[in-house]
Coordinates of C-alpha atoms and ligand atoms in Angstrom, one line a residue:
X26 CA 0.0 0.0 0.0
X27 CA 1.2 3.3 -1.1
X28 CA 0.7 7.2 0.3
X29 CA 0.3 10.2 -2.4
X30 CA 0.7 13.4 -0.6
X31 CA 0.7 17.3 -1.9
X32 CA 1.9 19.9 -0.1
X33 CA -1.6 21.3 2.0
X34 CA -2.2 23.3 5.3
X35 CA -2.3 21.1 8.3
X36 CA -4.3 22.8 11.2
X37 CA -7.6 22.1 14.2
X38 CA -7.7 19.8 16.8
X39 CA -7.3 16.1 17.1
X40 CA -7.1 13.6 19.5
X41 CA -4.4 10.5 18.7
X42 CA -4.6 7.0 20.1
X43 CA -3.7 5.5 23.6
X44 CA 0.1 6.1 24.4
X45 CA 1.2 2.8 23.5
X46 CA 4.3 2.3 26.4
X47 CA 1.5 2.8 28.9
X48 CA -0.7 0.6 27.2
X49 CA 1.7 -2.1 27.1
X50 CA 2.8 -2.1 31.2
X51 CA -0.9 -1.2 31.7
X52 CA -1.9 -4.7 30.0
X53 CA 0.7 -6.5 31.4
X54 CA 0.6 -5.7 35.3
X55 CA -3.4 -6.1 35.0
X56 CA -2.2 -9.5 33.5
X57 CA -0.2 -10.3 36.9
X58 CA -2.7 -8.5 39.2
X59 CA -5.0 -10.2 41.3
X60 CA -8.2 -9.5 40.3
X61 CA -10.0 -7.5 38.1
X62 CA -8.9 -4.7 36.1
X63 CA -10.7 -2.3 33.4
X64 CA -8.5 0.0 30.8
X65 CA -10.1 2.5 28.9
X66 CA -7.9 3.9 26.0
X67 CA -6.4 1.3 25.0
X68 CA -4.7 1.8 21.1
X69 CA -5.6 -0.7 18.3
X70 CA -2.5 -0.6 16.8
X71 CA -0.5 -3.7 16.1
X72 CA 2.2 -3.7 18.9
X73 CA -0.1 -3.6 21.5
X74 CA -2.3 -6.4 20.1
X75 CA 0.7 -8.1 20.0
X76 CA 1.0 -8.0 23.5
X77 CA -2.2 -8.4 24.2
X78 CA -1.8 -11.7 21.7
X79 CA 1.0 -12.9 24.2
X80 CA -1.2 -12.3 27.5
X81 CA -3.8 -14.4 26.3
X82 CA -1.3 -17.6 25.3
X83 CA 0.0 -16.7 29.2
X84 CA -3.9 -17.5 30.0
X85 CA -4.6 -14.1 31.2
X86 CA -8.6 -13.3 30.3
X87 CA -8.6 -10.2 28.7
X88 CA -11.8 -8.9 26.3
X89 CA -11.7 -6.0 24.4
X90 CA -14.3 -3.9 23.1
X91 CA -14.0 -0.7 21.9
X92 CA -10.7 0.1 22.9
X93 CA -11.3 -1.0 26.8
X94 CA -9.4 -4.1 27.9
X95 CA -11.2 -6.1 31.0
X96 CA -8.2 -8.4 32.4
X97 CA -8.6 -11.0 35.1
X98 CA -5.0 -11.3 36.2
X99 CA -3.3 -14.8 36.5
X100 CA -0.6 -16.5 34.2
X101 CA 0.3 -19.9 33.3
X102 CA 2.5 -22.0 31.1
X103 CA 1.9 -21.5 27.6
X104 CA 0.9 -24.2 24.9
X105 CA 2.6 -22.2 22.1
X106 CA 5.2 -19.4 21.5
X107 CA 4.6 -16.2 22.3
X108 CA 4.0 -13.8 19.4
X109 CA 5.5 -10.5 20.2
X110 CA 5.5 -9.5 16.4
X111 CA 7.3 -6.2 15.3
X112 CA 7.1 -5.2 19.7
X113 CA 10.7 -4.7 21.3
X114 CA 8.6 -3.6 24.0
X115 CA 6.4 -6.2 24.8
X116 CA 9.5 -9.0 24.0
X117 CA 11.5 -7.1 26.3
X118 CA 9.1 -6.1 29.6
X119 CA 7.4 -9.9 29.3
X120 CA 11.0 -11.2 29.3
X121 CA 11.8 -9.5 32.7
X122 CA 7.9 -11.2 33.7
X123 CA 8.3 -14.4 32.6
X124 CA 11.5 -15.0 34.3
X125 CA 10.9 -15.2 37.4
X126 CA 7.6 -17.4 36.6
X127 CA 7.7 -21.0 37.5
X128 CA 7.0 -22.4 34.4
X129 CA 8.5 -22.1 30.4
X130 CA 8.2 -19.7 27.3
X131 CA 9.9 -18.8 24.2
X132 CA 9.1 -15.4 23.1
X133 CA 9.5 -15.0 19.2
X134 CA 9.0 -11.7 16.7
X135 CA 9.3 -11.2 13.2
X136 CA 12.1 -10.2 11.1
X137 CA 12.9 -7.3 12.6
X138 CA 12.3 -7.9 16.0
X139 CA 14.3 -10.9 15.3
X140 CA 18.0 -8.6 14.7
X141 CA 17.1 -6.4 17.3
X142 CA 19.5 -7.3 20.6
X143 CA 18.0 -9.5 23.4
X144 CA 21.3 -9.5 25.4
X145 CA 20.3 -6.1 27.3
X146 CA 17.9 -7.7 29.1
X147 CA 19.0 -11.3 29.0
X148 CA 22.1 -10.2 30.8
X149 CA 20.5 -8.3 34.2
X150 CA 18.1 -11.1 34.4
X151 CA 20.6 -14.0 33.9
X152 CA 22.0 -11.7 36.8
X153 CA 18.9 -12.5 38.6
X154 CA 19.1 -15.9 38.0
X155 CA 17.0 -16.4 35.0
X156 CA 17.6 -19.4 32.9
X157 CA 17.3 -17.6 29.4
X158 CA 18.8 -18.8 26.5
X159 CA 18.7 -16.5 22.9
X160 CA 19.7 -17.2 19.3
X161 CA 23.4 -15.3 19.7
X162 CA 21.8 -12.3 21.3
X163 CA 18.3 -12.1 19.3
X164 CA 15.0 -14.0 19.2
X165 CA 13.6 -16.4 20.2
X166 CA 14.2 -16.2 23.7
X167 CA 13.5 -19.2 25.4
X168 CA 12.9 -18.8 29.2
X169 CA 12.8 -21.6 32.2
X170 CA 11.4 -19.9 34.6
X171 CA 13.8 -19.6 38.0
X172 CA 13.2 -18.4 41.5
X173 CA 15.1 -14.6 41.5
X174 CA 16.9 -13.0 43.5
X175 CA 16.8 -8.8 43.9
X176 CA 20.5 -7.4 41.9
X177 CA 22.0 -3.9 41.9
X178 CA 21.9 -3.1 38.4
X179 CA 23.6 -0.2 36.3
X180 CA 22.5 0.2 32.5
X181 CA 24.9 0.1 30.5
X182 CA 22.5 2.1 27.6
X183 CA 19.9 4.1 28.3
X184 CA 16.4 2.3 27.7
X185 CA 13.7 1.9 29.9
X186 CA 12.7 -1.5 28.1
X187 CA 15.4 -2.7 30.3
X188 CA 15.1 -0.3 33.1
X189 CA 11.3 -2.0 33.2
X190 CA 12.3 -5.6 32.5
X191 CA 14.6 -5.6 35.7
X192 CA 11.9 -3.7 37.9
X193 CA 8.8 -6.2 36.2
X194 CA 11.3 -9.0 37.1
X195 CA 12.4 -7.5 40.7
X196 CA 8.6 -7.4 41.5
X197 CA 8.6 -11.4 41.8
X198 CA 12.4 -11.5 43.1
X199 CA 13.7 -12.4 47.0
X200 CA 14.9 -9.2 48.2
X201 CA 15.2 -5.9 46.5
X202 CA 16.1 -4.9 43.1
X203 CA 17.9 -1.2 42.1
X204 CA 18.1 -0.3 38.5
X205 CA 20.5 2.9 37.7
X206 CA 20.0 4.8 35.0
X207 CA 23.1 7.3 33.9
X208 CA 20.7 9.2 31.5
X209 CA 17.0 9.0 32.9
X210 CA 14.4 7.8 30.4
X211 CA 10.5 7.2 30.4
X212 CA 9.2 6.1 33.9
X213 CA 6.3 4.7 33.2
X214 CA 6.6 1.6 34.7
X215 CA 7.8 3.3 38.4
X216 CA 4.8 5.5 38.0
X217 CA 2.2 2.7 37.5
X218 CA 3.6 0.7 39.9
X219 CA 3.8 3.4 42.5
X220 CA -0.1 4.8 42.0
X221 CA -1.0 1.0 42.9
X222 CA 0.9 0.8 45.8
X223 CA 3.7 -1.3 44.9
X224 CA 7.3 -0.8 47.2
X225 CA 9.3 1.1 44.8
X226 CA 11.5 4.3 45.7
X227 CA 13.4 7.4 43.9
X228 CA 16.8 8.0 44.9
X229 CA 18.5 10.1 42.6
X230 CA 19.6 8.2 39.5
X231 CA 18.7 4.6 41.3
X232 CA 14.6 3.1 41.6
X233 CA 14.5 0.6 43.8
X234 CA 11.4 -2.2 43.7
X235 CA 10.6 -4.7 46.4
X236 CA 8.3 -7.7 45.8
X237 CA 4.9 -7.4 45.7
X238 CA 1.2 -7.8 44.9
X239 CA -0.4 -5.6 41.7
X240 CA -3.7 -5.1 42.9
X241 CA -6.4 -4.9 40.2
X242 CA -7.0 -1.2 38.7
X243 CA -9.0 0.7 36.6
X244 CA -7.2 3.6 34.3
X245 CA -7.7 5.6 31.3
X246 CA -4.6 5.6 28.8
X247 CA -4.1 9.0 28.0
X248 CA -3.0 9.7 23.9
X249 CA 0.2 9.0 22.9
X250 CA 2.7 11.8 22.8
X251 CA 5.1 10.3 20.1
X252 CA 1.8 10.2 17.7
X253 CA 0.8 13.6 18.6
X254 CA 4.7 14.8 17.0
X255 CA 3.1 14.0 13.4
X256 CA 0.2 16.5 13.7
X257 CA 2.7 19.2 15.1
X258 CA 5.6 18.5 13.1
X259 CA 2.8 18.6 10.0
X260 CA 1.3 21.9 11.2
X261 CA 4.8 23.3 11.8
X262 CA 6.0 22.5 8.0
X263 CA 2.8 23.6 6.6
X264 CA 2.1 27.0 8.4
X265 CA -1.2 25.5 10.5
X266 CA -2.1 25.5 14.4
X267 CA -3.0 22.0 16.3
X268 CA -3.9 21.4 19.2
X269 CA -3.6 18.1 20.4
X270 CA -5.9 16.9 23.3
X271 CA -5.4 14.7 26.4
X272 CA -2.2 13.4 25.7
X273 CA 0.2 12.0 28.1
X274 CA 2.4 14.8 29.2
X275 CA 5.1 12.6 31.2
X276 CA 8.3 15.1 30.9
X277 CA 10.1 12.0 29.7
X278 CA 8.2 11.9 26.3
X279 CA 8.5 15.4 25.6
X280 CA 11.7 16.1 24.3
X281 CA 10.2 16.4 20.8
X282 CA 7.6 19.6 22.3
X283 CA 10.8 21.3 24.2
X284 CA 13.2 20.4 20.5
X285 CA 10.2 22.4 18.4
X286 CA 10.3 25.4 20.8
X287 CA 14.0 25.4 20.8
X288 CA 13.4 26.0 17.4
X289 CA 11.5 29.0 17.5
X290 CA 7.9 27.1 17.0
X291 CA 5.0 27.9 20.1
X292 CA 4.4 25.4 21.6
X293 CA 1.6 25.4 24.7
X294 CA 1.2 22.7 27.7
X295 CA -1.6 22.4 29.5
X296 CA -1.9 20.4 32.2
X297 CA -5.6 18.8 32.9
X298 CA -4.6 16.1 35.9
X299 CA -3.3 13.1 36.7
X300 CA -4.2 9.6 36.1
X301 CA -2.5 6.6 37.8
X302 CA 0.4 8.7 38.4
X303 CA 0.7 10.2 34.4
X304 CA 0.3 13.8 33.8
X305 CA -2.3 14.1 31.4
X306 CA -2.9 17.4 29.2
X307 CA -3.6 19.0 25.7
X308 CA -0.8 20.8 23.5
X309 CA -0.9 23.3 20.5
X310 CA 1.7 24.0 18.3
X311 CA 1.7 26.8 16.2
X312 CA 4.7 29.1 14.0
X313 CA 7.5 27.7 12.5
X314 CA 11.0 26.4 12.9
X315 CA 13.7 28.9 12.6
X316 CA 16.7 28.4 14.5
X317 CA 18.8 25.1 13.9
X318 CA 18.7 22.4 16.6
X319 CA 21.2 21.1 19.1
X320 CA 20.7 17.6 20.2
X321 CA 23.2 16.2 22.5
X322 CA 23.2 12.3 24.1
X323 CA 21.0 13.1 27.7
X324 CA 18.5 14.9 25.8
X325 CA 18.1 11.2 23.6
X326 CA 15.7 9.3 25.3
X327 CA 13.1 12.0 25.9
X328 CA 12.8 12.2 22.1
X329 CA 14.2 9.0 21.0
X330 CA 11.2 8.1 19.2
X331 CA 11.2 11.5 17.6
X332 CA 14.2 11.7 16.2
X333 CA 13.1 11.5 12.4
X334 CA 10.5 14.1 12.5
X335 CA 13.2 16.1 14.5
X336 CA 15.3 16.0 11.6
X337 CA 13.0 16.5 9.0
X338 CA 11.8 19.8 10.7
X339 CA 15.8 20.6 10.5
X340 CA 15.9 20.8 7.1
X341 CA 13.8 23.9 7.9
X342 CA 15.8 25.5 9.9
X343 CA 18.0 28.1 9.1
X344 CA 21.7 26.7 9.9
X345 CA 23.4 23.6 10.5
X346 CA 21.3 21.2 13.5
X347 CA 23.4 18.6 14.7
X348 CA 21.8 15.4 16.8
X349 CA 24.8 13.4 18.4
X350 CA 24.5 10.5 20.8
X351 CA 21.5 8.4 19.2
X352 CA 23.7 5.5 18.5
X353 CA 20.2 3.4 19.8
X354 CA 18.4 4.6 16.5
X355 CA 20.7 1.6 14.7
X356 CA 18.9 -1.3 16.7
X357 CA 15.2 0.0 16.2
X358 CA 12.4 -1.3 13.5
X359 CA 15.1 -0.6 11.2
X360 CA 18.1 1.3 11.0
X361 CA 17.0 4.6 11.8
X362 CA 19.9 6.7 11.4
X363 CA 20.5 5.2 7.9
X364 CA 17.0 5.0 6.9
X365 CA 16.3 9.0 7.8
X366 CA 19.3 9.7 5.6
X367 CA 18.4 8.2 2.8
X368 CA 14.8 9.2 3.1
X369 CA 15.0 13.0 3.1
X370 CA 18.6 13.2 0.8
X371 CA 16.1 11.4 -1.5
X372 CA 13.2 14.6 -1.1
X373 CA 16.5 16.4 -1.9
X374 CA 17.6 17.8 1.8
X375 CA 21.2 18.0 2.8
X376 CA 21.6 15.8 5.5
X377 CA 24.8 13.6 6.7
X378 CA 24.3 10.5 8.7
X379 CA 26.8 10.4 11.5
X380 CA 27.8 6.8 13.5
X381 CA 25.2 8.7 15.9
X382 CA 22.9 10.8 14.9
X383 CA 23.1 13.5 11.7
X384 CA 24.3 17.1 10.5
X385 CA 21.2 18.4 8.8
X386 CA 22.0 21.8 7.2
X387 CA 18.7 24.0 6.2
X388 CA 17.0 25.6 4.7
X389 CA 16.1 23.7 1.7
X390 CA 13.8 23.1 -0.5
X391 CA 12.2 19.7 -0.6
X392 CA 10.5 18.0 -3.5
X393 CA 8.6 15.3 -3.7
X394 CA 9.6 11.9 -4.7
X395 CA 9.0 8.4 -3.9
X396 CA 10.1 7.0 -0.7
X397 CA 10.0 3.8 1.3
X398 CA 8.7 3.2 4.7
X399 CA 12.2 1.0 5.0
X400 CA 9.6 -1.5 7.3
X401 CA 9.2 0.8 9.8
X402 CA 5.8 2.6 11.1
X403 CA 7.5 5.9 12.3
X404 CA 9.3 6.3 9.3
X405 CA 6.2 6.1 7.0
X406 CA 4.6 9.0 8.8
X407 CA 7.1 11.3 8.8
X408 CA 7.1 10.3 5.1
X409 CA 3.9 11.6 5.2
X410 CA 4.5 14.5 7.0
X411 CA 7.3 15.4 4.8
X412 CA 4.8 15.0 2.0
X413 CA 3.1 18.3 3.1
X414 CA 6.4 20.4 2.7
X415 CA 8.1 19.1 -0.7
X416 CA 7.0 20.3 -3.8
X417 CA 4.9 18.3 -5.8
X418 CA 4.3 15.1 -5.3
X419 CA 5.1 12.9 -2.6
X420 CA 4.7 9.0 -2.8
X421 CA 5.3 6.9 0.2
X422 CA 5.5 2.6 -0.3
X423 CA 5.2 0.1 1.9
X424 CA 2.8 2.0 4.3
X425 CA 0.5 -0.9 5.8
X426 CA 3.2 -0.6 8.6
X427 CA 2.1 2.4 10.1
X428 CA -0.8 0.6 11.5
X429 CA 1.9 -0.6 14.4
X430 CA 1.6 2.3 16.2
X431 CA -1.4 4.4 14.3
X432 CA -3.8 2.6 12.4
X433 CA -6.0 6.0 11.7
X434 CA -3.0 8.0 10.3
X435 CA -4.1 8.5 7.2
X436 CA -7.9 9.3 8.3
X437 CA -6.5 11.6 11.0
X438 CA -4.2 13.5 8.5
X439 CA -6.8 14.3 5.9
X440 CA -9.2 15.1 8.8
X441 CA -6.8 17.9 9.4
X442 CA -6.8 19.2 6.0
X443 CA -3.4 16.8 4.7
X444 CA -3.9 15.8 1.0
X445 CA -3.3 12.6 1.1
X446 CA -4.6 9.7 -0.9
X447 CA -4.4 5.7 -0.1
X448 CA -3.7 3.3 -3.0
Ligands
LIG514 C1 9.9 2.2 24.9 C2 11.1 2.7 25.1 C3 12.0 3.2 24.0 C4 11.2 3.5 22.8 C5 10.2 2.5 22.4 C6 9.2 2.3 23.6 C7 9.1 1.8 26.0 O1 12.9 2.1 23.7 O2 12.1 3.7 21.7 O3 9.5 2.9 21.3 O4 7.9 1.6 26.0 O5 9.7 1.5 27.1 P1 14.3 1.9 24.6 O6 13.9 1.9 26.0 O7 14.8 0.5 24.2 O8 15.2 3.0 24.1

């Protein structure tokens, strides 16, 4: 499936789907909990049906209608392997689960989950005393599950799918479990785990988890951040104001929102409450980006996701931008750092890839031309999103992917005034 865009004026108000890394811990702890628990807001897209896929071959109960999951916790040995699809996320966090579980799994992906490195979490939980054994490093990972025991554990790279692994695996554990993080990154999984009550402390860089009992819960996924980027990256490029209601406003997935104001665009946060711990808000995004953009390795993980789009809207930008210490954009759905280069040099913009990250010099002029999703649902959309800045026409292949993260994409863009045709 294919994407033809024009340039067009992307501007009003949209709501996005359920954040999908709360949507993943949210299904996962209501699949260990005892009890009952009820999630509104929960995203169609394929990654968390992947996990959701993987619950259900545990023997967790979970129906869902219209985006609300009802999950009677309790897990068992599986009859089959479990699915996690194109998901690091859910291969990762139900790795640190299953490990401590006193039964066997085998966790499998596709393609590219499948050359995307397992060692990062085998490692801690090994550690732990998981009996975990990978194919050099990469799925399938084929647990036994042991009884653990609580470790200190530094990360040596900055990712809170391991950060959460460890802390999913410490909840089951003898003892206590400390994960330290050099560079902090999202904290959803503390958060959750703290609004239900669970043992788990802040001290400076280090969280530290006892063992415990999830209780069952009821919450409301607020929209996901790293979708919301698309509409304001769009709006940005095109000269239009969005305003993007009740996303998740956790600091740690804002990066992108404090990049774009950097940059001379206005950008305005506000705040609407709290749910299970997650600030929870609406954003608009209006102006343009002007001044060229600094990215340096501790702002990374706050934007990690974001990255792309951040370098697209640098080919806008008057002066050289320069992102350094995104090494991790080599090991996601594809190879980020090469696929991005190749993708805008192709709509004509003067970027060089670096070993990690890129020197983007702007302004220039894009035009259209056809482009490949390279596999991977983030880079799709900002193909898209391109698409309403370059001249002419802009075709995008290989889009079906997007529906990993944001099946309504399309829909959602043309609702906003994006020219955008499916074929
Ligand atoms: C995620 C963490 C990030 C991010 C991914 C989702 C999560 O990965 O890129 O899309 O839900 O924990 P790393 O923690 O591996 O950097």
């Amino acid at each position: 499936m294919r994407w033809v865009l024009r340039p067009s004026q992307v501007a009003g108000t949209a709501s996005v789907p359920g954040d999908k890394s709360l949507a993943h811990r949210a299904l996962m702890l209501a699949a260990v909990a005892d009890g009952e628990s009820v999630i509104a807001g929960v995203p169609d897209g394929a990654d968390v049906m992947s996990t959701v896929a993987c619950l259900r071959t545990l023997g967790a109960d979970v129906t869902l209608a219209e985006n609300r999951a009802t999950v009677h916790g309790g897990l068992r040995a599986p009859v089959a392997p479990l699915n996690a699809g194109n998901s690091g996320t859910t291969m990762r966090l139900l790795a640190g689960i299953l490990a401590g579980r006193p039964f066997s799994s085998c966790l499998a992906g596709d393609d590219s989950l499948s050359r995307r490195p397992m060692q990062r979490v085998v490692e801690p939980l090994a550690r732990m005393g998981a009996e975990i054994e990978t194919s050099d490093g990469h799925a399938p990972v084929s647990i036994r599950g042991r009884r653990l025991t609580g470790i200190r554990y530094r990360l040596p790279v900055a990712s809170a799918q391991v950060k959460s692994a460890v802390l999913l695996a410490g909840l089951d554990a003898e003892g206590e479990t400390t994960v330290s993080e050099p560079i902090p990154t999202r904290d959803h999984t503390e958060r959750l785990l703290s609004a239900l009550g669970l043992d788990i402390t802040l001290d400076g860089k280090d969280v530290t988890i006892r063992p415990g009992i999830v209780p069952g819960f009821r919450f409301d996924i607020p929209g996901d951040p790293s979708s919301a980027a698309f509409a304001a990256a769009a709006a940005l490029l095109s000269g239009g104001e969005v305003t993007i209601r009740n996303v998740s406003l956790n600091t740690h997935r804002l990066g992108f929102f404090r990049g774009i104001q950097r940059m001379g665009a206005d950008v305005e946060i506000r705040t609407g409450g709290e749910r299970l711990g997650e600030p929870v808000g609406d954003i608009r995004v209006s102006g343009r980006v002007q001044s060229p953009l600094l990215i340096e390795p501790g702002d990374v993980p706050s934007l990690i996701d974001e990255i792309p789009l951040l370098a697209l809207l640098a080919t806008q930008a008057e002066g050289r931008s320069v992102i350094r210490g995104a090494r991790e954009l080599r090991v996601k759905e594809t190879d980020r750092i090469l696929a991005v280069a190749e993708i805008l040099g192709r709509l004509d913009a003067s970027i060089v890839p670096l070993d990690d990250g890129f020197v983007i010099d702007g302004p220039s002029r894009l035009r259209g031309a056809t482009i490949q999703s390279h596999g991977d649902h983030r880079l799709a959309m900002m193909g898209a999103v391109a698409g309403m800045r370059a001249d002419g026409e802009t075709v995008v292949n290989g889009v079906e992917v997007a529906d990993v993260s944001y099946p309504g994409f399309a829909a959602d863009l043309h609702r906003l005034g994006g020219t955008i045709d499916v074929g």
